């Protein structure tokens, strides 16, 4: 008989991510994928969706995330159809290249990797766009302000008066009330 007691095995650290971490990582991956999609980026930068183009892109990121969460059977073709439809409806852009299929496939790769607990794909995307790796408390004040004012309004003073490059020529009216057309060379 042994007088030695067996100790229970030490708890092993689990590498399984929590559901909220998984959801946050997936949401970030979707956002990065859509921000990296050239067709959508051009549509937003050119305001083809109107003054709220950026908001529409953000809405699309959330809609894709919700679609994947609510319908687990969603595949790349479903995503591609949604991307093409939103580009057409919200930005008046017909996507006729394979970029929507590429963006959808990238989102599906992200989804599969995150489901396995692999965040390396999203981490790589974060590094690629300059968000850094695991460092969530960025020291580089990436809030869109370049002057370090932490988003506060800055008093800019009065705008300068616009100066016309040439003097406006008043139309000439003849004695019958007709406006004379004067060529540009005679002005």
XYZ file of N, CA and C in Angstrom:
561
model
N 0.827 -1.183 0.000
C 0.000 0.000 0.000
C 0.865 1.236 0.000
N 0.465 2.122 -0.776
C 1.219 3.368 -0.890
C 0.577 4.420 -0.003
N 1.413 5.132 0.708
C 0.893 6.195 1.562
C 0.797 7.512 0.816
N 1.243 7.502 -0.379
C 1.211 8.716 -1.185
C -0.188 8.915 -1.751
N -0.729 10.086 -1.568
C -2.042 10.377 -2.130
C -1.861 10.900 -3.546
N -2.771 10.478 -4.383
C -2.736 11.004 -5.740
C -3.410 12.360 -5.760
N -2.714 13.292 -6.355
C -3.291 14.630 -6.470
C -4.044 14.726 -7.777
N -5.137 15.447 -7.739
C -5.868 15.620 -9.002
C -4.998 16.386 -9.984
N -5.163 16.094 -11.256
C -4.356 16.803 -12.250
C -4.646 18.302 -12.196
N -3.599 19.060 -12.447
C -3.746 20.520 -12.458
C -4.660 20.916 -13.605
N -5.502 21.892 -13.370
C -6.392 22.322 -14.462
C -5.578 22.831 -15.638
N -5.953 22.376 -16.798
C -5.283 22.794 -18.021
C -5.915 24.085 -18.517
N -5.096 25.037 -18.921
C -5.690 26.263 -19.463
C -6.421 25.931 -20.752
N -7.600 26.468 -20.868
C -8.384 26.205 -22.077
C -8.050 27.259 -23.110
N -7.920 26.804 -24.316
C -7.641 27.745 -25.391
C -8.912 28.071 -26.154
N -10.034 27.572 -25.650
C -11.301 27.870 -26.297
C -11.690 29.318 -26.015
N -11.927 30.093 -27.038
C -12.334 31.470 -26.824
C -13.769 31.532 -26.294
N -14.079 32.582 -25.584
C -15.441 32.774 -25.102
C -16.315 33.197 -26.271
N -17.618 32.972 -26.161
C -18.503 33.368 -27.267
C -18.413 34.857 -27.604
N -18.274 35.708 -26.589
C -18.204 37.144 -26.895
C -16.895 37.490 -27.596
N -15.800 36.823 -27.210
C -14.523 37.056 -27.885
C -14.601 36.591 -29.327
N -15.215 35.435 -29.528
C -15.372 34.903 -30.878
C -16.204 35.858 -31.734
N -17.303 36.338 -31.178
C -18.168 37.261 -31.915
C -17.430 38.555 -32.237
N -16.714 39.090 -31.259
C -15.964 40.335 -31.492
C -14.894 40.146 -32.548
N -14.201 39.028 -32.502
C -13.148 38.757 -33.487
C -13.750 38.591 -34.874
N -14.871 37.878 -34.960
C -15.536 37.705 -36.248
C -16.023 39.052 -36.784
N -16.624 39.863 -35.921
C -17.089 41.184 -36.349
C -15.931 42.033 -36.865
N -14.821 41.993 -36.150
C -13.637 42.748 -36.583
C -13.149 42.233 -37.932
N -13.114 40.921 -38.096
C -12.682 40.335 -39.362
C -13.578 40.741 -40.525
N -14.884 40.728 -40.296
C -15.837 41.142 -41.337
C -15.606 42.606 -41.690
N -15.446 43.431 -40.666
C -15.216 44.859 -40.892
C -13.934 45.094 -41.685
N -12.870 44.403 -41.296
C -11.600 44.568 -42.009
C -11.711 44.074 -43.442
N -12.414 42.967 -43.654
C -12.580 42.430 -45.013
C -13.351 43.415 -45.888
N -14.417 43.987 -45.354
C -15.215 44.920 -46.152
C -14.503 46.253 -46.356
N -13.736 46.686 -45.365
C -12.947 47.911 -45.541
C -11.822 47.677 -46.548
N -11.406 46.443 -46.717
C -10.356 46.122 -47.674
C -10.873 45.796 -49.063
N -12.184 45.760 -49.235
C -12.777 45.461 -50.541
C -12.710 46.737 -51.387
N -11.903 46.740 -52.446
C -11.689 47.969 -53.236
C -12.967 48.592 -53.798
N -13.907 47.786 -54.254
C -15.134 48.344 -54.838
C -15.925 49.132 -53.799
N -16.060 48.581 -52.603
C -16.793 49.270 -51.541
C -16.019 50.486 -51.048
N -14.715 50.351 -50.932
C -13.888 51.474 -50.490
C -14.015 52.647 -51.457
N -13.966 52.366 -52.749
C -14.099 53.430 -53.745
C -15.488 54.062 -53.682
N -16.512 53.231 -53.500
C -17.881 53.755 -53.419
C -18.045 54.677 -52.214
N -17.439 54.307 -51.089
C -17.537 55.138 -49.880
C -16.729 56.415 -50.053
N -15.488 56.302 -50.523
C -14.642 57.479 -50.695
C -15.217 58.459 -51.706
N -15.911 57.953 -52.698
C -16.501 58.808 -53.730
C -17.910 59.256 -53.373
N -18.399 58.823 -52.211
C -19.755 59.157 -51.736
C -20.836 58.758 -52.726
N -20.653 57.616 -53.371
C -21.660 57.151 -54.320
C -22.937 56.737 -53.608
N -22.853 56.513 -52.315
C -24.036 56.198 -51.523
C -24.594 57.429 -50.833
N -24.141 58.598 -51.253
C -24.584 59.838 -50.648
C -23.707 60.210 -49.461
N -24.134 61.206 -48.707
C -23.311 61.685 -47.588
C -23.182 60.668 -46.452
N -24.008 59.638 -46.458
C -23.946 58.618 -45.404
C -23.281 57.338 -45.895
N -22.434 57.445 -46.897
C -21.788 56.255 -47.469
C -21.025 55.451 -46.421
N -20.305 56.124 -45.554
C -19.535 55.440 -44.515
C -20.464 54.706 -43.552
N -21.581 55.337 -43.217
C -22.562 54.695 -42.343
C -23.164 53.458 -43.009
N -23.359 53.535 -44.312
C -23.899 52.382 -45.041
C -22.913 51.217 -45.002
N -21.624 51.519 -45.128
C -20.612 50.463 -45.037
C -20.647 49.836 -43.645
N -20.740 50.673 -42.600
C -20.810 50.155 -41.235
C -22.055 49.301 -41.036
N -23.173 49.745 -41.586
C -24.413 48.978 -41.510
C -24.231 47.623 -42.191
N -23.571 47.614 -43.350
C -23.342 46.367 -44.078
C -22.510 45.400 -43.250
N -21.493 45.903 -42.564
C -20.672 45.044 -41.700
C -21.545 44.367 -40.648
N -22.408 45.132 -40.016
C -23.309 44.577 -39.000
C -24.321 43.609 -39.600
N -24.830 43.945 -40.776
C -25.815 43.072 -41.419
C -25.199 41.724 -41.787
N -23.961 41.727 -42.266
C -23.281 40.472 -42.600
C -23.049 39.662 -41.329
N -22.630 40.325 -40.262
C -22.409 39.645 -38.987
C -23.706 39.005 -38.483
N -24.794 39.763 -38.536
C -26.091 39.231 -38.110
C -26.535 38.064 -38.982
N -26.316 38.185 -40.265
C -26.708 37.123 -41.197
C -25.983 35.822 -40.865
N -24.686 35.930 -40.606
C -23.902 34.739 -40.287
C -24.338 34.147 -38.947
N -24.642 35.007 -37.970
C -25.048 34.529 -36.646
C -26.433 33.886 -36.672
N -27.340 34.485 -37.423
C -28.717 34.013 -37.436
C -28.946 32.862 -38.405
N -28.124 32.781 -39.426
C -28.275 31.714 -40.429
C -26.929 31.018 -40.618
N -26.614 30.050 -39.772
C -25.315 29.371 -39.848
C -25.065 28.672 -41.182
N -26.104 28.397 -41.932
C -25.934 27.730 -43.223
C -25.466 28.686 -44.318
N -25.309 29.960 -43.993
C -24.851 30.960 -44.956
C -23.521 30.529 -45.558
N -23.425 30.608 -46.882
C -22.170 30.261 -47.545
C -21.669 31.451 -48.355
N -20.554 31.266 -49.027
C -19.919 32.357 -49.775
C -20.828 32.899 -50.880
N -21.594 32.023 -51.520
C -22.495 32.485 -52.582
C -23.593 33.386 -52.015
N -24.124 33.016 -50.852
C -25.130 33.864 -50.205
C -24.547 35.242 -49.906
N -23.327 35.255 -49.347
C -22.673 36.519 -49.024
C -22.422 37.348 -50.279
N -21.960 36.684 -51.324
C -21.701 37.404 -52.575
C -22.972 38.061 -53.090
N -24.091 37.330 -53.050
C -25.367 37.897 -53.501
C -25.744 39.136 -52.701
N -25.541 39.081 -51.377
C -25.861 40.227 -50.528
C -24.944 41.402 -50.857
N -23.658 41.135 -51.004
C -22.711 42.211 -51.307
C -23.057 42.895 -52.630
N -23.336 42.108 -53.652
C -23.677 42.665 -54.969
C -24.970 43.470 -54.883
N -25.958 42.936 -54.165
C -27.247 43.617 -54.035
C -27.114 44.943 -53.292
N -26.360 44.941 -52.197
C -26.179 46.177 -51.418
C -25.416 47.211 -52.237
N -24.390 46.789 -52.955
C -23.647 47.739 -53.790
C -24.574 48.367 -54.829
N -25.459 47.571 -55.395
C -26.384 48.068 -56.406
C -27.437 48.986 -55.781
N -28.053 48.537 -54.680
C -29.140 49.294 -54.074
C -28.671 50.549 -53.338
N -27.591 50.440 -52.587
C -27.175 51.534 -51.714
C -26.150 52.471 -52.345
N -25.356 51.964 -53.305
C -24.287 52.788 -53.881
C -24.434 52.979 -55.391
N -25.488 52.420 -55.977
C -25.706 52.494 -57.427
C -24.485 52.007 -58.200
N -23.879 50.924 -57.720
C -22.697 50.348 -58.353
C -23.026 48.923 -58.760
N -22.760 48.617 -60.008
C -22.911 47.253 -60.487
C -21.539 46.603 -60.430
N -21.408 45.614 -59.566
C -20.138 44.915 -59.404
C -20.150 43.743 -60.369
N -19.380 43.876 -61.453
C -19.377 42.818 -62.456
C -18.039 42.094 -62.541
N -17.148 42.376 -61.606
C -15.905 41.610 -61.556
C -16.065 40.554 -60.453
N -15.028 39.852 -60.142
C -15.115 38.803 -59.128
C -14.781 39.312 -57.730
N -14.728 40.624 -57.549
C -14.313 41.152 -56.247
C -15.320 40.855 -55.146
N -16.609 40.803 -55.471
C -17.612 40.469 -54.454
C -17.441 39.014 -54.017
N -17.141 38.134 -54.968
C -16.903 36.723 -54.637
C -15.655 36.588 -53.780
N -14.620 37.374 -54.095
C -13.387 37.344 -53.302
C -13.634 37.828 -51.880
N -14.389 38.917 -51.729
C -14.695 39.451 -50.399
C -15.524 38.451 -49.602
N -16.495 37.826 -50.252
C -17.330 36.826 -49.576
C -16.498 35.620 -49.146
N -15.606 35.168 -50.020
C -14.749 34.022 -49.686
C -13.826 34.369 -48.514
N -13.327 35.600 -48.486
C -12.458 36.005 -47.380
C -13.231 36.010 -46.063
N -14.466 36.504 -46.090
C -15.291 36.506 -44.877
C -15.550 35.076 -44.418
N -15.787 34.163 -45.347
C -16.015 32.760 -44.969
C -14.748 32.139 -44.378
N -13.572 32.476 -44.909
C -12.316 31.979 -44.332
C -12.144 32.486 -42.909
N -12.478 33.748 -42.709
C -12.395 34.345 -41.366
C -13.346 33.624 -40.422
N -14.564 33.400 -40.884
C -15.572 32.721 -40.063
C -15.096 31.338 -39.641
N -14.569 30.580 -40.589
C -14.102 29.228 -40.288
C -12.919 29.254 -39.322
N -11.986 30.162 -39.532
C -10.813 30.248 -38.659
C -11.216 30.634 -37.242
N -12.083 31.621 -37.114
C -12.520 32.077 -35.794
C -13.305 30.967 -35.087
N -14.102 30.215 -35.833
C -14.853 29.108 -35.228
C -13.912 28.049 -34.648
N -12.739 27.887 -35.248
C -11.733 26.935 -34.739
C -10.920 27.538 -33.604
N -11.133 28.805 -33.309
C -10.355 29.479 -32.277
C -9.072 30.089 -32.806
N -8.917 30.103 -34.120
C -7.720 30.641 -34.757
C -7.958 32.107 -35.114
N -7.286 32.983 -34.407
C -7.444 34.422 -34.664
C -6.313 34.977 -35.523
N -5.429 34.113 -35.989
C -4.265 34.600 -36.730
C -4.648 35.317 -38.018
N -5.732 34.887 -38.661
C -6.160 35.547 -39.899
C -6.563 36.992 -39.605
N -7.378 37.178 -38.576
C -7.828 38.521 -38.213
C -6.664 39.342 -37.677
N -5.801 38.710 -36.871
C -4.631 39.422 -36.352
C -3.745 39.909 -37.498
N -3.579 39.072 -38.511
C -2.786 39.462 -39.678
C -3.413 40.623 -40.422
N -4.742 40.622 -40.510
C -5.439 41.726 -41.174
C -5.284 43.010 -40.366
N -5.335 42.889 -39.037
C -5.168 44.063 -38.166
C -3.796 44.692 -38.381
N -2.773 43.848 -38.454
C -1.416 44.346 -38.653
C -1.304 45.005 -40.031
N -1.928 44.382 -41.017
C -1.859 44.894 -42.390
C -2.439 46.303 -42.506
N -3.516 46.574 -41.769
C -4.126 47.905 -41.841
C -3.604 48.845 -40.771
N -2.623 48.395 -40.007
C -1.986 49.272 -39.035
C -2.673 49.358 -37.696
N -3.529 48.390 -37.379
C -4.200 48.406 -36.084
C -3.372 47.722 -35.009
N -2.283 47.094 -35.384
C -1.450 46.393 -34.403
C -1.993 45.017 -34.114
N -1.263 44.273 -33.320
C -1.654 42.904 -32.997
C -2.573 42.855 -31.810
N -2.076 42.300 -30.682
C -2.887 42.116 -29.492
C -2.947 43.361 -28.636
N -2.299 44.428 -29.023
C -2.219 45.644 -28.230
C -3.486 46.457 -28.432
N -4.453 46.286 -27.506
C -5.720 46.989 -27.654
C -5.664 48.428 -27.190
N -4.694 48.772 -26.353
C -4.603 50.147 -25.893
C -3.547 50.883 -26.714
N -3.944 51.190 -27.935
C -3.030 51.848 -28.863
C -2.602 53.197 -28.313
N -1.314 53.464 -28.412
C -0.778 54.723 -27.937
C -0.717 55.775 -29.034
N -1.076 55.397 -30.251
C -0.870 56.327 -31.350
C -2.119 57.138 -31.687
N -3.057 57.270 -30.765
C -4.223 58.130 -30.928
C -4.791 58.069 -32.331
N -5.233 56.911 -32.749
C -5.779 56.737 -34.087
C -7.273 57.032 -34.077
N -7.637 58.256 -33.714
C -9.038 58.626 -33.657
C -9.444 59.526 -34.825
N -8.609 59.587 -35.827
C -8.921 60.389 -36.991
C -8.441 61.817 -36.870
N -7.964 62.214 -35.715
C -7.465 63.575 -35.582
C -5.958 63.564 -35.748
N -5.479 64.433 -36.590
C -4.045 64.461 -36.860
C -3.331 65.487 -36.003
N -4.094 66.334 -35.342
C -3.449 67.383 -34.578
C -3.443 67.110 -33.084
N -3.870 65.937 -32.656
C -3.793 65.542 -31.264
C -4.780 66.248 -30.363
N -5.900 66.714 -30.890
C -6.857 67.427 -30.061
C -7.949 66.519 -29.535
N -7.785 65.222 -29.666
C -8.713 64.220 -29.142
C -10.144 64.437 -29.598
N -10.342 64.825 -30.830
C -11.667 64.934 -31.412
C -12.408 66.216 -31.074
N -11.794 67.138 -30.356
C -12.454 68.388 -30.025
C -12.443 69.307 -31.239
N -13.462 70.177 -31.303
C -13.516 71.148 -32.389
C -12.427 72.185 -32.198
N -11.888 72.632 -33.300
C -10.849 73.644 -33.268
C -11.388 74.881 -33.956
N -11.206 76.037 -33.336
C -11.651 77.287 -33.932
C -10.740 77.622 -35.103
N -11.308 77.718 -36.273
C -10.520 77.932 -37.471
C -10.532 79.385 -37.929
N -11.392 80.227 -37.361
C -11.465 81.605 -37.825
C -12.362 81.690 -39.049
N -12.429 82.860 -39.617
C -13.267 83.085 -40.784
C -12.594 82.550 -42.045
N -13.401 82.034 -42.931
C -12.883 81.562 -44.209
C -12.571 82.775 -45.081
N -11.535 82.701 -45.893
C -11.220 83.836 -46.762
C -12.307 84.017 -47.815
N -12.456 85.243 -48.275
C -13.430 85.535 -49.310
C -12.995 84.873 -50.615
N -13.974 84.356 -51.324
C -13.668 83.774 -52.623
C -13.383 84.899 -53.608
N -12.397 84.698 -54.425
C -12.008 85.699 -55.400
C -12.293 85.143 -56.782
N -13.020 85.910 -57.543
C -13.320 85.497 -58.902
C -12.075 85.669 -59.760
N -11.811 84.686 -60.599
C -10.626 84.781 -61.448
C -10.832 85.757 -62.590
N -12.058 85.999 -62.952
C -12.317 87.013 -63.974
C -13.592 87.739 -63.613
N -13.682 88.933 -64.073
C -14.850 89.751 -63.765
C -16.027 89.278 -64.577
N -17.150 89.300 -63.922
C -18.355 88.881 -64.620
C -18.788 89.984 -65.584
N -19.103 89.574 -66.797
C -19.537 90.523 -67.814
C -21.062 90.554 -67.802
N -21.597 91.745 -67.610
C -23.053 91.899 -67.622
C -23.544 91.771 -69.061
N -24.664 91.097 -69.236
C -25.185 90.938 -70.604
C -25.616 92.288 -71.182
N -25.390 92.456 -72.493
C -25.794 93.687 -73.179
C -27.168 93.470 -73.783
N -28.058 94.429 -73.529
C -29.418 94.340 -74.049
C -29.581 95.451 -75.099
N -30.034 95.067 -76.293
C -30.203 96.082 -77.342
C -31.527 96.810 -77.154
N -31.808 97.750 -78.102
C -33.003 98.590 -77.969
C -34.304 97.812 -78.096
N -34.267 96.616 -78.675
C -35.474 95.804 -78.803
C -35.661 94.859 -77.608
N -34.727 94.878 -76.643
C -34.862 94.049 -75.454
C -34.184 92.692 -75.570
N -33.462 92.480 -76.671
C -32.768 91.213 -76.846
C -31.379 91.287 -76.235
N -30.958 90.157 -75.690
C -29.627 90.089 -75.102
C -28.633 89.746 -76.194
N -27.565 90.552 -76.272
C -26.532 90.313 -77.277
C -25.614 89.208 -76.778
N -25.260 88.324 -77.665
C -24.315 87.274 -77.348
C -22.945 87.778 -77.724
N -22.030 87.807 -76.735
C -20.695 88.293 -76.967
C -19.754 87.118 -76.816
N -18.883 86.921 -77.792
C -17.918 85.826 -77.743
C -16.916 86.036 -76.616
N -16.291 84.968 -76.178
C -15.357 85.037 -75.076
C -14.145 85.917 -75.406
N -13.750 85.947 -76.667
C -12.575 86.740 -77.048
C -12.852 88.232 -76.940
N -14.086 88.664 -77.085
C -14.414 90.095 -77.069
C -14.741 90.592 -75.676
N -14.705 89.739 -74.679
C -15.058 90.158 -73.317
C -13.936 90.851 -72.668
